């Protein structure tokens, strides 16, 4: 069944609020066996929220735009209040339990749901602005509205769509099983804090492929958040054939990490002009094991003096307590194969009590090269109980880790001190 939102009195003039039309069309399709709810081309639809239901795919046609409302009161709000006003910068405190209170496009306890088409979904980020600098835009409150939020859904398909101008996590998938994301574009403001690209959180059996993501904060980041712990581990994840640019980490596991991460592969990835390439950032009681990074090209640069975690590291594996009361897990059996890096920093491995082990590097080339005027070779352990930044020139700097294996490992560091660039203790 194909259902046209214009038949449900959507206007699509870029002014009129079309929330009711979209949700009535979706309910009609759902009640009649499912199908595609179509937002026709050459229209701009202003929407407060869209709730997807089982067996329904939202199709945004080419040259059609669905844009979030400029009225914060028109989002779907589950507790009649906004979240906390930001009193300290989010790079100092951005702990998030994983439960937003406001929603734009969302689904809960559904199956066979999807978003497709060659059109655009726009998060209207400007309505969330707080403090603005040339390097960083803080939000006015935290957490803000995710562009897409699916919880406890089975068989999720997102394809071909362009998402842009999100002011928070663009695609937050919580407790979902069977997620297929392909051929999408995410194009967020590189100064807008917390505007992650794709966040599988306590998800299983996920494939992300053939997509381009440019985002402030992390592009593709696997999480296990506190409030969603009942959904179990994040495991059986494949990400391949993607191009990523990030002001934090292009690829990340963590920092929210209360449950385990297991059986994960990233392959055939291009990371360009990112503040950090690959980051495993364990801060809680979960464990990370059996992860493969294969055939990845990384180019890093510093984005700002202080605003973003990371110091242009090609690879950073850190496993340290979030705070003094945290129980910290372990990182084990991580393989890097066919990694070519060029940028302002090398590889950081930093744990506690040897809780990082069995890290294998094969066919690796690291080229240290200045791209900005910011200091390089710093060691950034934020966010953590330590919360510090140290300075140390290195290709590899490893502490409190064991069984670090280097095979066919080559580097170039012209202008740096060669005596201690490989520093593993």
Short mmCIF file of N, CA, C and O in Angstrom, two decimals, residues 7-113:
data_model
loop_
_atom_site.label_atom_id
_atom_site.label_comp_id
_atom_site.label_asym_id
_atom_site.label_seq_id
_atom_site.Cartn_x
_atom_site.Cartn_y
_atom_site.Cartn_z
N UNK A 7 -2.83 13.46 0.67
CA UNK A 7 -4.22 13.01 0.76
C UNK A 7 -4.76 13.10 2.19
O UNK A 7 -5.96 12.92 2.42
N UNK A 8 -3.87 13.36 3.14
CA UNK A 8 -4.27 13.53 4.53
C UNK A 8 -4.09 14.98 4.97
O UNK A 8 -3.89 15.28 6.13
N UNK A 9 -4.15 15.87 3.97
CA UNK A 9 -4.17 17.32 4.17
C UNK A 9 -2.82 17.92 4.56
O UNK A 9 -2.76 19.00 5.14
N UNK A 10 -1.72 17.22 4.25
CA UNK A 10 -0.43 17.88 4.34
C UNK A 10 -0.37 19.00 3.30
O UNK A 10 -0.90 18.85 2.19
N UNK A 11 0.29 20.10 3.66
CA UNK A 11 0.38 21.24 2.76
C UNK A 11 1.76 21.31 2.10
O UNK A 11 1.88 21.52 0.90
N UNK A 12 2.81 21.15 2.88
CA UNK A 12 4.15 21.14 2.31
C UNK A 12 4.60 22.47 1.76
O UNK A 12 5.34 22.52 0.76
N UNK A 13 4.19 23.56 2.41
CA UNK A 13 4.54 24.89 1.92
C UNK A 13 5.69 25.51 2.71
O UNK A 13 6.03 26.68 2.50
N UNK A 14 6.29 24.77 3.65
CA UNK A 14 7.39 25.29 4.45
C UNK A 14 6.94 26.21 5.57
O UNK A 14 7.78 26.77 6.27
N UNK A 15 5.63 26.34 5.75
CA UNK A 15 5.07 27.22 6.79
C UNK A 15 4.08 26.45 7.68
O UNK A 15 4.18 26.48 8.90
N UNK A 16 3.16 25.78 7.05
CA UNK A 16 2.10 25.07 7.76
C UNK A 16 2.65 23.86 8.52
O UNK A 16 3.51 23.13 8.01
N UNK A 17 2.16 23.63 9.73
CA UNK A 17 2.56 22.46 10.50
C UNK A 17 1.81 21.23 9.99
O UNK A 17 0.58 21.15 10.07
N UNK A 18 2.55 20.26 9.46
CA UNK A 18 1.97 19.06 8.86
C UNK A 18 2.06 17.83 9.76
O UNK A 18 1.95 16.69 9.28
N UNK A 19 2.24 18.03 11.07
CA UNK A 19 2.41 16.90 11.99
C UNK A 19 1.23 15.94 11.92
O UNK A 19 1.40 14.72 11.80
N UNK A 20 0.00 16.45 12.01
CA UNK A 20 -1.18 15.58 12.04
C UNK A 20 -1.32 14.78 10.75
O UNK A 20 -1.68 13.59 10.78
N UNK A 21 -1.03 15.40 9.63
CA UNK A 21 -1.16 14.71 8.35
C UNK A 21 -0.24 13.51 8.28
O UNK A 21 -0.64 12.41 7.84
N UNK A 22 1.01 13.66 8.69
CA UNK A 22 1.96 12.55 8.65
C UNK A 22 1.53 11.42 9.58
O UNK A 22 1.55 10.23 9.19
N UNK A 23 1.14 11.76 10.79
CA UNK A 23 0.80 10.71 11.75
C UNK A 23 -0.52 10.02 11.41
O UNK A 23 -0.67 8.81 11.64
N UNK A 24 -1.47 10.74 10.83
CA UNK A 24 -2.70 10.10 10.40
C UNK A 24 -2.46 9.17 9.22
O UNK A 24 -3.04 8.08 9.13
N UNK A 25 -1.56 9.57 8.31
CA UNK A 25 -1.23 8.71 7.16
C UNK A 25 -0.53 7.44 7.62
O UNK A 25 -0.80 6.34 7.11
N UNK A 26 0.37 7.57 8.58
CA UNK A 26 1.08 6.40 9.12
C UNK A 26 0.11 5.46 9.82
O UNK A 26 0.17 4.23 9.65
N UNK A 27 -0.79 6.00 10.62
CA UNK A 27 -1.76 5.16 11.33
C UNK A 27 -2.68 4.44 10.33
O UNK A 27 -2.99 3.26 10.51
N UNK A 28 -3.07 5.12 9.27
CA UNK A 28 -3.92 4.50 8.25
C UNK A 28 -3.19 3.34 7.59
O UNK A 28 -3.76 2.24 7.43
N UNK A 29 -1.93 3.55 7.20
CA UNK A 29 -1.16 2.48 6.58
C UNK A 29 -0.98 1.30 7.53
O UNK A 29 -1.15 0.14 7.16
N UNK A 30 -0.67 1.60 8.77
CA UNK A 30 -0.47 0.56 9.78
C UNK A 30 -1.74 -0.27 9.99
O UNK A 30 -1.71 -1.51 10.04
N UNK A 31 -2.87 0.39 10.07
CA UNK A 31 -4.14 -0.31 10.32
C UNK A 31 -4.63 -1.10 9.12
O UNK A 31 -5.55 -1.93 9.25
N UNK A 32 -4.04 -0.86 7.97
CA UNK A 32 -4.44 -1.54 6.75
C UNK A 32 -3.35 -2.44 6.18
O UNK A 32 -3.24 -2.61 4.97
N UNK A 33 -2.55 -3.00 7.08
CA UNK A 33 -1.57 -4.00 6.68
C UNK A 33 -0.18 -3.48 6.40
O UNK A 33 0.73 -4.26 6.11
N UNK A 34 0.01 -2.16 6.49
CA UNK A 34 1.34 -1.59 6.30
C UNK A 34 1.57 -1.12 4.87
O UNK A 34 0.74 -1.30 3.98
N UNK A 35 2.73 -0.49 4.67
CA UNK A 35 3.08 0.01 3.35
C UNK A 35 3.98 1.22 3.45
O UNK A 35 4.65 1.44 4.47
N UNK A 36 4.01 2.00 2.37
CA UNK A 36 4.87 3.17 2.30
C UNK A 36 4.04 4.44 2.45
O UNK A 36 3.04 4.62 1.73
N UNK A 37 4.46 5.29 3.37
CA UNK A 37 3.85 6.61 3.52
C UNK A 37 4.77 7.60 2.82
O UNK A 37 5.93 7.78 3.21
N UNK A 38 4.26 8.24 1.79
CA UNK A 38 5.09 9.02 0.88
C UNK A 38 4.91 10.51 1.10
O UNK A 38 3.79 11.03 1.13
N UNK A 39 6.07 11.19 1.27
CA UNK A 39 6.12 12.65 1.26
C UNK A 39 6.58 13.07 -0.14
O UNK A 39 7.76 12.93 -0.48
N UNK A 40 5.65 13.52 -1.00
CA UNK A 40 5.99 13.77 -2.40
C UNK A 40 7.03 14.85 -2.60
O UNK A 40 7.25 15.73 -1.76
N UNK A 41 7.67 14.80 -3.75
CA UNK A 41 8.75 15.70 -4.13
C UNK A 41 8.26 17.14 -4.23
O UNK A 41 7.07 17.43 -4.30
N UNK A 42 9.27 18.04 -4.18
CA UNK A 42 9.05 19.47 -4.39
C UNK A 42 8.14 20.10 -3.33
O UNK A 42 7.40 21.06 -3.61
N UNK A 43 8.21 19.57 -2.11
CA UNK A 43 7.50 20.15 -0.98
C UNK A 43 8.44 20.21 0.22
O UNK A 43 9.33 19.37 0.38
N UNK A 44 8.21 21.20 1.07
CA UNK A 44 8.91 21.30 2.35
C UNK A 44 7.88 21.18 3.46
O UNK A 44 6.97 22.02 3.57
N UNK A 45 8.00 20.15 4.25
CA UNK A 45 7.03 19.84 5.29
C UNK A 45 7.58 20.23 6.66
O UNK A 45 8.67 19.78 7.04
N UNK A 46 6.88 21.04 7.40
CA UNK A 46 7.26 21.40 8.76
C UNK A 46 6.53 20.46 9.71
O UNK A 46 5.29 20.36 9.67
N UNK A 47 7.27 19.79 10.58
CA UNK A 47 6.70 18.73 11.40
C UNK A 47 7.22 18.85 12.83
O UNK A 47 8.41 19.10 13.06
N UNK A 48 6.33 18.64 13.80
CA UNK A 48 6.73 18.59 15.20
C UNK A 48 7.24 17.22 15.59
O UNK A 48 8.25 17.10 16.27
N UNK A 49 6.54 16.18 15.15
CA UNK A 49 7.02 14.82 15.40
C UNK A 49 6.35 13.85 14.44
O UNK A 49 5.25 14.10 13.92
N UNK A 50 7.01 12.73 14.20
CA UNK A 50 6.46 11.63 13.41
C UNK A 50 6.69 10.34 14.19
O UNK A 50 7.84 10.01 14.54
N UNK A 51 5.62 9.61 14.46
CA UNK A 51 5.73 8.34 15.16
C UNK A 51 5.50 7.20 14.16
O UNK A 51 4.39 7.03 13.65
N UNK A 52 6.56 6.44 13.88
CA UNK A 52 6.45 5.32 12.96
C UNK A 52 5.87 4.11 13.67
O UNK A 52 6.18 3.85 14.85
N UNK A 53 5.06 3.34 12.94
CA UNK A 53 4.41 2.15 13.46
C UNK A 53 4.83 0.93 12.63
O UNK A 53 5.38 1.06 11.53
N UNK A 54 4.57 -0.24 13.15
CA UNK A 54 5.01 -1.48 12.52
C UNK A 54 4.54 -1.58 11.07
O UNK A 54 3.42 -1.18 10.72
N UNK A 55 5.45 -2.12 10.24
CA UNK A 55 5.18 -2.41 8.82
C UNK A 55 4.98 -1.16 7.98
O UNK A 55 4.36 -1.22 6.91
N UNK A 56 5.51 -0.05 8.45
CA UNK A 56 5.40 1.21 7.71
C UNK A 56 6.79 1.77 7.42
O UNK A 56 7.64 1.82 8.31
N UNK A 57 7.00 2.18 6.18
CA UNK A 57 8.22 2.88 5.77
C UNK A 57 7.86 4.30 5.35
O UNK A 57 6.96 4.50 4.52
N UNK A 58 8.54 5.27 5.93
CA UNK A 58 8.39 6.67 5.54
C UNK A 58 9.30 6.94 4.35
O UNK A 58 10.51 6.74 4.45
N UNK A 59 8.72 7.38 3.24
CA UNK A 59 9.48 7.63 2.01
C UNK A 59 9.48 9.13 1.73
O UNK A 59 8.42 9.73 1.51
N UNK A 60 10.66 9.72 1.75
CA UNK A 60 10.82 11.14 1.46
C UNK A 60 11.38 11.25 0.05
O UNK A 60 12.55 10.91 -0.20
N UNK A 61 10.57 11.69 -0.87
CA UNK A 61 10.99 11.68 -2.27
C UNK A 61 12.05 12.74 -2.55
O UNK A 61 12.26 13.69 -1.78
N UNK A 62 12.72 12.59 -3.68
CA UNK A 62 13.74 13.53 -4.12
C UNK A 62 13.16 14.94 -4.18
O UNK A 62 12.03 15.14 -4.62
N UNK A 63 13.95 15.90 -3.70
CA UNK A 63 13.55 17.31 -3.65
C UNK A 63 12.43 17.58 -2.66
O UNK A 63 11.78 18.64 -2.72
N UNK A 64 12.20 16.65 -1.76
CA UNK A 64 11.29 16.89 -0.64
C UNK A 64 12.11 17.03 0.64
O UNK A 64 13.14 16.37 0.80
N UNK A 65 11.65 17.89 1.54
CA UNK A 65 12.33 18.11 2.82
C UNK A 65 11.31 17.98 3.94
O UNK A 65 10.22 18.58 3.88
N UNK A 66 11.64 17.21 4.96
CA UNK A 66 10.91 17.23 6.22
C UNK A 66 11.78 17.96 7.22
O UNK A 66 12.89 17.52 7.53
N UNK A 67 11.32 19.10 7.72
CA UNK A 67 12.11 19.92 8.64
C UNK A 67 11.43 19.99 10.00
O UNK A 67 10.22 20.15 10.10
N UNK A 68 12.25 19.87 11.04
CA UNK A 68 11.73 19.96 12.40
C UNK A 68 11.18 21.35 12.66
O UNK A 68 11.71 22.37 12.21
N UNK A 69 10.12 21.39 13.42
CA UNK A 69 9.49 22.64 13.81
C UNK A 69 10.47 23.58 14.53
O UNK A 69 11.42 23.13 15.16
N UNK A 70 10.19 24.88 14.45
CA UNK A 70 10.96 25.86 15.21
C UNK A 70 10.37 26.11 16.59
O UNK A 70 10.93 26.88 17.38
N UNK A 71 9.26 25.47 16.89
CA UNK A 71 8.57 25.62 18.18
C UNK A 71 8.89 24.41 19.04
O UNK A 71 8.41 23.30 18.78
N UNK A 72 9.67 24.60 20.10
CA UNK A 72 10.06 23.49 20.95
C UNK A 72 8.86 22.79 21.59
O UNK A 72 8.94 21.60 21.94
N UNK A 73 7.76 23.47 21.73
CA UNK A 73 6.58 22.88 22.34
C UNK A 73 5.85 21.91 21.42
O UNK A 73 4.93 21.21 21.86
N UNK A 74 6.26 21.85 20.15
CA UNK A 74 5.58 20.97 19.20
C UNK A 74 6.27 19.63 19.01
O UNK A 74 5.75 18.76 18.31
N UNK A 75 7.45 19.42 19.62
CA UNK A 75 8.04 18.10 19.62
C UNK A 75 7.24 17.19 20.54
O UNK A 75 6.52 17.65 21.43
N UNK A 76 7.38 15.88 20.34
CA UNK A 76 6.74 14.92 21.23
C UNK A 76 7.50 14.92 22.54
O UNK A 76 8.69 14.64 22.58
N UNK A 77 6.81 15.21 23.63
CA UNK A 77 7.46 15.39 24.92
C UNK A 77 6.82 14.44 25.93
O UNK A 77 5.62 14.48 26.15
N UNK A 78 7.63 13.56 26.51
CA UNK A 78 7.07 12.51 27.37
C UNK A 78 6.93 12.92 28.83
O UNK A 78 6.29 12.22 29.60
N UNK A 79 7.51 14.03 29.21
CA UNK A 79 7.39 14.41 30.62
C UNK A 79 7.11 15.89 30.84
O UNK A 79 7.29 16.41 31.93
N UNK A 80 6.67 16.56 29.79
CA UNK A 80 6.22 17.96 29.88
C UNK A 80 7.29 18.92 30.38
O UNK A 80 6.99 19.96 30.95
N UNK A 81 8.54 18.55 30.20
CA UNK A 81 9.60 19.50 30.57
C UNK A 81 10.80 19.30 29.67
O UNK A 81 10.98 18.27 29.05
N UNK A 82 11.59 20.33 29.59
CA UNK A 82 12.83 20.24 28.85
C UNK A 82 13.94 19.75 29.76
O UNK A 82 13.81 19.80 30.99
N UNK A 83 15.02 19.26 29.18
CA UNK A 83 16.11 18.77 30.01
C UNK A 83 16.97 19.91 30.52
O UNK A 83 16.70 21.09 30.31
N UNK A 84 18.05 19.56 31.20
CA UNK A 84 18.80 20.49 32.03
C UNK A 84 19.49 21.58 31.21
O UNK A 84 20.12 21.30 30.19
N UNK A 85 19.37 22.80 31.67
CA UNK A 85 20.12 23.89 31.08
C UNK A 85 21.61 23.66 31.28
O UNK A 85 22.04 23.18 32.33
N UNK A 86 22.40 23.97 30.27
CA UNK A 86 23.84 23.72 30.34
C UNK A 86 24.52 24.80 31.16
O UNK A 86 24.46 25.98 30.82
N UNK A 87 25.16 24.38 32.24
CA UNK A 87 25.88 25.31 33.10
C UNK A 87 27.39 25.19 32.97
O UNK A 87 28.11 26.12 33.33
N UNK A 88 27.87 24.02 32.53
CA UNK A 88 29.29 23.84 32.25
C UNK A 88 29.41 23.30 30.84
O UNK A 88 28.48 22.66 30.32
N UNK A 89 30.53 23.52 30.16
CA UNK A 89 30.68 23.04 28.78
C UNK A 89 30.53 21.52 28.69
O UNK A 89 30.92 20.78 29.60
N UNK A 90 29.96 21.05 27.59
CA UNK A 90 29.72 19.62 27.45
C UNK A 90 31.01 18.82 27.30
O UNK A 90 30.99 17.62 27.53
N UNK A 91 32.11 19.45 26.93
CA UNK A 91 33.35 18.68 26.89
C UNK A 91 33.88 18.41 28.30
O UNK A 91 34.75 17.56 28.49
N UNK A 92 33.33 19.11 29.29
CA UNK A 92 33.69 18.84 30.67
C UNK A 92 32.69 17.89 31.34
O UNK A 92 33.07 17.10 32.21
N UNK A 93 31.44 17.96 30.95
CA UNK A 93 30.44 17.09 31.56
C UNK A 93 29.31 16.85 30.56
O UNK A 93 28.44 17.68 30.37
N UNK A 94 29.33 15.68 29.92
CA UNK A 94 28.24 15.34 29.00
C UNK A 94 27.74 13.93 29.23
O UNK A 94 27.28 13.27 28.31
N UNK A 95 27.84 13.42 30.48
CA UNK A 95 27.28 12.12 30.80
C UNK A 95 25.79 12.12 30.47
O UNK A 95 25.04 13.02 30.86
N UNK A 96 25.34 11.08 29.79
CA UNK A 96 23.97 10.99 29.32
C UNK A 96 23.50 9.55 29.51
O UNK A 96 24.16 8.61 29.06
N UNK A 97 22.37 9.36 30.16
CA UNK A 97 21.90 8.00 30.46
C UNK A 97 21.24 7.32 29.27
O UNK A 97 20.91 6.14 29.31
N UNK A 98 21.01 8.06 28.18
CA UNK A 98 20.47 7.46 26.96
C UNK A 98 18.98 7.62 26.76
O UNK A 98 18.43 7.12 25.77
N UNK A 99 18.31 8.35 27.64
CA UNK A 99 16.86 8.54 27.53
C UNK A 99 16.52 10.01 27.29
O UNK A 99 16.52 10.81 28.22
N UNK A 100 16.20 10.39 26.05
CA UNK A 100 15.74 11.76 25.82
C UNK A 100 14.31 11.92 26.33
O UNK A 100 13.60 10.94 26.55
N UNK A 101 13.88 13.15 26.49
CA UNK A 101 12.50 13.39 26.87
C UNK A 101 11.70 14.00 25.72
O UNK A 101 10.47 14.09 25.80
N UNK A 102 12.38 14.41 24.66
CA UNK A 102 11.71 15.00 23.51
C UNK A 102 12.11 14.24 22.25
O UNK A 102 13.26 13.82 22.11
N UNK A 103 11.17 14.09 21.31
CA UNK A 103 11.39 13.27 20.13
C UNK A 103 10.91 13.98 18.87
O UNK A 103 9.94 14.73 18.89
N UNK A 104 11.58 13.66 17.75
CA UNK A 104 11.18 14.18 16.44
C UNK A 104 10.62 13.03 15.60
O UNK A 104 9.41 12.88 15.48
N UNK A 105 11.47 12.17 15.06
CA UNK A 105 11.01 10.96 14.36
C UNK A 105 11.35 9.77 15.24
O UNK A 105 12.53 9.56 15.57
N UNK A 106 10.34 8.98 15.62
CA UNK A 106 10.63 7.93 16.60
C UNK A 106 9.70 6.73 16.41
O UNK A 106 8.65 6.80 15.77
N UNK A 107 10.15 5.60 16.99
CA UNK A 107 9.36 4.38 17.02
C UNK A 107 9.73 3.63 18.29
O UNK A 107 10.89 3.66 18.71
N UNK A 108 8.74 2.95 18.88
CA UNK A 108 8.98 2.21 20.11
C UNK A 108 8.21 0.90 20.07
O UNK A 108 7.00 0.87 19.82
N UNK A 109 8.94 -0.21 20.28
CA UNK A 109 8.34 -1.55 20.31
C UNK A 109 7.64 -1.88 18.99
O UNK A 109 6.57 -2.50 18.98
N UNK A 110 8.27 -1.52 17.89
CA UNK A 110 7.69 -1.79 16.57
C UNK A 110 8.60 -2.75 15.80
O UNK A 110 9.72 -3.05 16.20
N UNK A 111 8.10 -3.24 14.65
CA UNK A 111 8.90 -4.09 13.79
C UNK A 111 8.63 -3.73 12.33
O UNK A 111 7.58 -3.19 11.98
N UNK A 112 9.63 -4.02 11.50
CA UNK A 112 9.53 -3.72 10.07
C UNK A 112 9.23 -2.24 9.84
O UNK A 112 8.25 -1.87 9.18
N UNK A 113 10.07 -1.39 10.42
CA UNK A 113 9.92 0.05 10.23
C UNK A 113 11.10 0.57 9.43
O UNK A 113 12.21 0.02 9.48
#
